[in-house]
């Protein structure tokens, strides 16, 4: 290596390349942040979404029941669905929550 008169060492650094990569990463990160802001704003201004979130905080068992039964309804005949609803309503809140969570997991696995 040779030094110049100000005692600076010549290097084989790729400073320009690393700066360009850094700028690209920064731009990509900024785009992700902007998309996240847009999506969260769109969700939070949607009346139905806000209602579902507030309902879920107020009564999580009922909201879970609504979500699961909405997914199950097309799979059952009216008579069988009515029997399922009667059976679910006869459970205690703890049993209902446990059963509905298992159903929700099974439905997610079916859709994969």
Coordinates of N, CA and C in Angstrom, one line a residue:
X1 N 0.8 -1.2 0.0 CA 0.0 0.0 0.0 C 0.9 1.2 0.0
X2 N 0.4 2.2 -0.6 CA 1.1 3.5 -0.6 C 0.3 4.6 0.0
X3 N 0.9 5.5 0.6 CA 0.2 6.6 1.3 C 0.4 7.8 0.4
X4 N -0.6 8.7 0.5 CA -0.4 10.0 -0.2 C 0.2 11.0 0.8
X5 N 0.3 12.2 0.3 CA 1.1 13.2 1.2 C 0.3 13.5 2.5
X6 N -1.0 13.3 2.6 CA -1.7 13.6 3.8 C -1.8 12.4 4.7
X7 N -1.0 11.4 4.4 CA -1.0 10.1 5.1 C -2.4 9.4 5.1
X8 N -3.0 9.4 4.0 CA -4.2 8.7 3.8 C -3.9 7.4 3.1
X9 N -4.4 6.3 3.5 CA -4.2 5.0 2.9 C -5.1 4.8 1.8
X10 N -4.6 4.3 0.6 CA -5.5 4.0 -0.5 C -6.1 2.6 -0.1
X11 N -7.3 2.5 -0.3 CA -8.0 1.3 0.0 C -8.8 0.8 -1.2
X12 N -9.2 -0.5 -1.1 CA -10.0 -1.1 -2.2 C -11.4 -1.1 -1.7
X13 N -11.8 -0.2 -1.0 CA -13.2 -0.1 -0.5 C -14.2 0.0 -1.6
X14 N -15.4 -0.5 -1.4 CA -16.5 -0.3 -2.3 C -17.5 0.6 -1.7
X15 N -17.0 1.8 -1.3 CA -17.9 2.7 -0.6 C -19.1 3.1 -1.5
X16 N -18.8 3.4 -2.8 CA -20.0 3.8 -3.6 C -21.0 2.7 -3.7
X17 N -20.5 1.4 -3.8 CA -21.4 0.3 -3.9 C -22.2 0.1 -2.6
X18 N -21.5 0.2 -1.5 CA -22.2 0.1 -0.2 C -23.2 1.2 0.0
X19 N -22.9 2.4 -0.5 CA -23.8 3.5 -0.3 C -25.1 3.3 -1.2
X20 N -24.9 2.8 -2.4 CA -26.0 2.5 -3.3 C -26.9 1.4 -2.7
X21 N -26.2 0.4 -2.2 CA -27.0 -0.7 -1.5 C -27.8 -0.2 -0.3
X22 N -27.1 0.7 0.4 CA -27.8 1.3 1.6 C -29.0 2.1 1.2
X23 N -28.8 2.9 0.1 CA -29.9 3.7 -0.4 C -31.1 2.8 -0.9
X24 N -30.7 1.8 -1.6 CA -31.8 0.8 -2.1 C -32.5 0.2 -0.9
X25 N -31.8 -0.2 0.1 CA -32.4 -0.8 1.3 C -33.3 0.2 2.0
X26 N -32.8 1.4 2.1 CA -33.5 2.5 2.7 C -34.8 2.8 2.0
X27 N -34.7 2.9 0.7 CA -35.9 3.1 -0.2 C -36.9 2.0 0.0
X28 N -36.4 0.8 0.0 CA -37.4 -0.4 0.1 C -38.0 -0.3 1.5
X29 N -37.3 0.0 2.5 CA -37.8 0.1 3.9 C -38.8 1.2 3.9
X30 N -38.5 2.4 3.3 CA -39.5 3.5 3.3 C -40.8 3.1 2.6
X31 N -40.7 2.3 1.5 CA -41.9 1.9 0.8 C -42.7 0.9 1.6
X32 N -42.0 0.0 2.4 CA -42.8 -0.8 3.3 C -43.5 -0.1 4.3
X33 N -42.8 1.0 4.9 CA -43.5 1.8 5.9 C -44.7 2.5 5.3
X34 N -44.5 3.1 4.1 CA -45.6 3.8 3.5 C -46.8 2.9 3.2
X35 N -46.5 1.7 2.7 CA -47.6 0.7 2.5 C -48.3 0.3 3.8
X36 N -47.5 0.1 4.8 CA -48.1 -0.2 6.1 C -49.0 0.9 6.6
X37 N -48.6 2.1 6.5 CA -49.4 3.3 6.9 C -50.7 3.3 6.1
X38 N -50.6 3.1 4.8 CA -51.8 3.1 3.9 C -52.7 2.0 4.3
X39 N -52.2 0.8 4.5 CA -53.0 -0.3 4.8 C -53.7 -0.1 6.2
X40 N -53.0 0.3 7.2 CA -53.5 0.5 8.5 C -54.6 1.6 8.5
X41 N -54.3 2.7 7.7 CA -55.3 3.7 7.6 C -56.6 3.3 6.9
X42 N -56.4 2.5 5.9 CA -57.6 2.0 5.2 C -58.4 1.0 6.1
X43 N -57.7 0.2 6.9 CA -58.4 -0.7 7.8 C -59.1 0.1 8.9
X44 N -58.4 1.0 9.5 CA -58.9 1.7 10.6 C -60.0 2.7 10.3
X45 N -60.2 3.1 9.0 CA -61.3 3.9 8.6 C -62.5 3.2 8.1
X46 N -62.3 1.8 8.0 CA -63.4 1.0 7.6 C -64.3 0.7 8.8
X47 N -65.6 1.1 8.6 CA -66.6 1.0 9.7 C -66.7 -0.5 10.2
X48 N -66.8 -1.4 9.2 CA -67.0 -2.8 9.6 C -65.8 -3.4 10.4
X49 N -64.6 -3.0 10.0 CA -63.4 -3.5 10.6 C -63.4 -2.9 12.1
X50 N -63.6 -1.6 12.2 CA -63.6 -1.0 13.5 C -64.7 -1.6 14.4
X51 N -65.8 -2.0 13.9 CA -66.9 -2.6 14.7 C -66.5 -4.0 15.1
X52 N -65.9 -4.8 14.2 CA -65.4 -6.1 14.6 C -64.3 -6.1 15.7
X53 N -63.4 -5.1 15.6 CA -62.4 -5.0 16.6 C -63.0 -4.6 17.9
X54 N -63.9 -3.7 18.0 CA -64.5 -3.3 19.2 C -65.3 -4.4 19.8
X55 N -66.1 -5.1 18.9 CA -66.8 -6.3 19.4 C -65.9 -7.4 20.0
X56 N -64.8 -7.6 19.3 CA -63.9 -8.6 19.8 C -63.3 -8.2 21.2
X57 N -63.1 -7.0 21.4 CA -62.6 -6.5 22.7 C -63.7 -6.7 23.8
X58 N -64.9 -6.4 23.4 CA -66.0 -6.4 24.3 C -66.4 -7.8 24.7
X59 N -66.5 -8.7 23.7 CA -67.0 -10.1 24.0 C -66.2 -11.0 23.0
X60 N -65.0 -11.5 23.4 CA -64.2 -12.3 22.5 C -64.8 -13.6 22.2
X61 N -65.6 -14.2 23.1 CA -66.2 -15.5 22.8 C -67.3 -15.4 21.7
X62 N -68.1 -14.4 21.8 CA -69.1 -14.1 20.8 C -68.5 -13.8 19.4
X63 N -67.5 -13.1 19.4 CA -66.8 -12.7 18.2 C -66.2 -14.0 17.5
X64 N -65.5 -14.8 18.4 CA -65.0 -16.1 17.9 C -66.1 -17.0 17.3
X65 N -67.2 -17.0 18.0 CA -68.3 -17.8 17.6 C -68.8 -17.3 16.2
X66 N -69.0 -16.0 16.1 CA -69.4 -15.4 14.8 C -68.5 -15.8 13.7
X67 N -67.1 -15.6 13.9 CA -66.2 -16.0 12.8 C -66.2 -17.4 12.4
X68 N -66.3 -18.3 13.4 CA -66.2 -19.8 13.1 C -67.6 -20.2 12.4
X69 N -68.7 -19.7 13.0 CA -70.0 -20.1 12.4 C -70.2 -19.5 11.0
X70 N -69.6 -18.4 10.7 CA -69.7 -17.8 9.4 C -68.9 -18.7 8.4
X71 N -67.8 -19.3 8.8 CA -67.1 -20.2 8.0 C -67.7 -21.5 7.8
X72 N -68.4 -22.0 8.9 CA -69.0 -23.3 8.9 C -70.4 -23.3 8.1
X73 N -71.1 -22.2 8.1 CA -72.4 -22.2 7.6 C -72.6 -22.8 6.2
X74 N -71.7 -22.5 5.2 CA -71.8 -23.1 3.9 C -71.6 -24.6 3.8
X75 N -71.0 -25.1 4.8 CA -70.6 -26.6 4.8 C -71.7 -27.5 5.3
X76 N -72.8 -26.9 6.0 CA -73.8 -27.6 6.6 C -75.2 -27.4 6.0
X77 N -76.1 -28.3 6.1 CA -77.4 -28.1 5.7 C -78.1 -27.2 6.8
X78 N -79.2 -26.6 6.6 CA -79.8 -25.8 7.6 C -80.2 -26.6 8.9
X79 N -80.7 -27.8 8.8 CA -81.0 -28.6 9.9 C -79.8 -28.9 10.8
X80 N -78.7 -29.4 10.1 CA -77.5 -29.7 10.8 C -76.8 -28.5 11.4
X81 N -76.9 -27.4 10.7 CA -76.3 -26.1 11.3 C -77.1 -25.7 12.5
X82 N -78.4 -25.8 12.5 CA -79.3 -25.5 13.6 C -78.9 -26.3 14.8
X83 N -78.7 -27.6 14.6 CA -78.3 -28.6 15.7 C -77.0 -28.2 16.2
X84 N -76.1 -27.8 15.4 CA -74.7 -27.4 15.8 C -74.8 -26.1 16.7
X85 N -75.7 -25.2 16.3 CA -75.8 -23.9 17.1 C -76.4 -24.2 18.4
X86 N -77.4 -25.1 18.5 CA -78.0 -25.5 19.7 C -77.0 -26.1 20.7
X87 N -76.2 -27.0 20.1 CA -75.2 -27.7 20.9 C -74.1 -26.7 21.4
X88 N -73.7 -25.8 20.6 CA -72.7 -24.8 21.0 C -73.3 -23.9 22.1
X89 N -74.6 -23.5 21.9 CA -75.2 -22.6 22.9 C -75.4 -23.3 24.3
X90 N -75.4 -24.6 24.3 CA -75.6 -25.4 25.6 C -74.3 -25.5 26.3
X91 N -73.1 -25.1 25.7 CA -71.8 -25.2 26.4 C -71.6 -24.0 27.3
X92 N -70.8 -24.2 28.3 CA -70.3 -23.0 29.1 C -69.4 -22.2 28.3
X93 N -69.1 -20.9 28.8 CA -68.3 -20.0 28.0 C -66.9 -20.6 27.8
X94 N -66.3 -21.3 28.8 CA -65.0 -21.9 28.7 C -65.0 -23.0 27.7
X95 N -66.0 -23.9 27.8 CA -66.1 -25.0 26.9 C -66.3 -24.5 25.4
X96 N -67.1 -23.5 25.3 CA -67.4 -22.9 24.0 C -66.2 -22.3 23.4
X97 N -65.4 -21.6 24.2 CA -64.2 -21.0 23.7 C -63.2 -22.1 23.2
X98 N -63.0 -23.1 24.1 CA -62.1 -24.2 23.7 C -62.6 -24.9 22.4
X99 N -63.8 -25.2 22.3 CA -64.4 -25.9 21.2 C -64.3 -25.1 19.9
X100 N -64.6 -23.8 20.0 CA -64.5 -22.9 18.9 C -63.1 -22.7 18.4
X101 N -62.2 -22.6 19.3 CA -60.7 -22.5 18.9 C -60.3 -23.7 18.2
X102 N -60.7 -24.9 18.7 CA -60.3 -26.1 17.9 C -60.9 -26.1 16.5
X103 N -62.2 -25.7 16.4 CA -62.8 -25.6 15.1 C -62.1 -24.6 14.2
X104 N -61.7 -23.5 14.8 CA -61.0 -22.5 14.0 C -59.7 -23.0 13.4
X105 N -59.0 -23.7 14.3 CA -57.7 -24.3 13.9 C -57.9 -25.3 12.8
X106 N -58.9 -26.2 13.0 CA -59.2 -27.2 11.9 C -59.6 -26.5 10.6
X107 N -60.4 -25.5 10.7 CA -60.8 -24.8 9.4 C -59.6 -24.2 8.7
X108 N -58.7 -23.6 9.5 CA -57.5 -23.0 8.9 C -56.6 -24.1 8.2
X109 N -56.5 -25.3 8.9 CA -55.7 -26.4 8.3 C -56.4 -26.9 7.1
X110 N -57.7 -26.9 7.0 CA -58.5 -27.4 5.8 C -58.2 -26.5 4.6
X111 N -58.1 -25.2 4.9 CA -57.9 -24.2 3.8 C -56.5 -24.1 3.3
X112 N -55.6 -24.8 3.9 CA -54.2 -24.7 3.5 C -54.0 -25.6 2.2

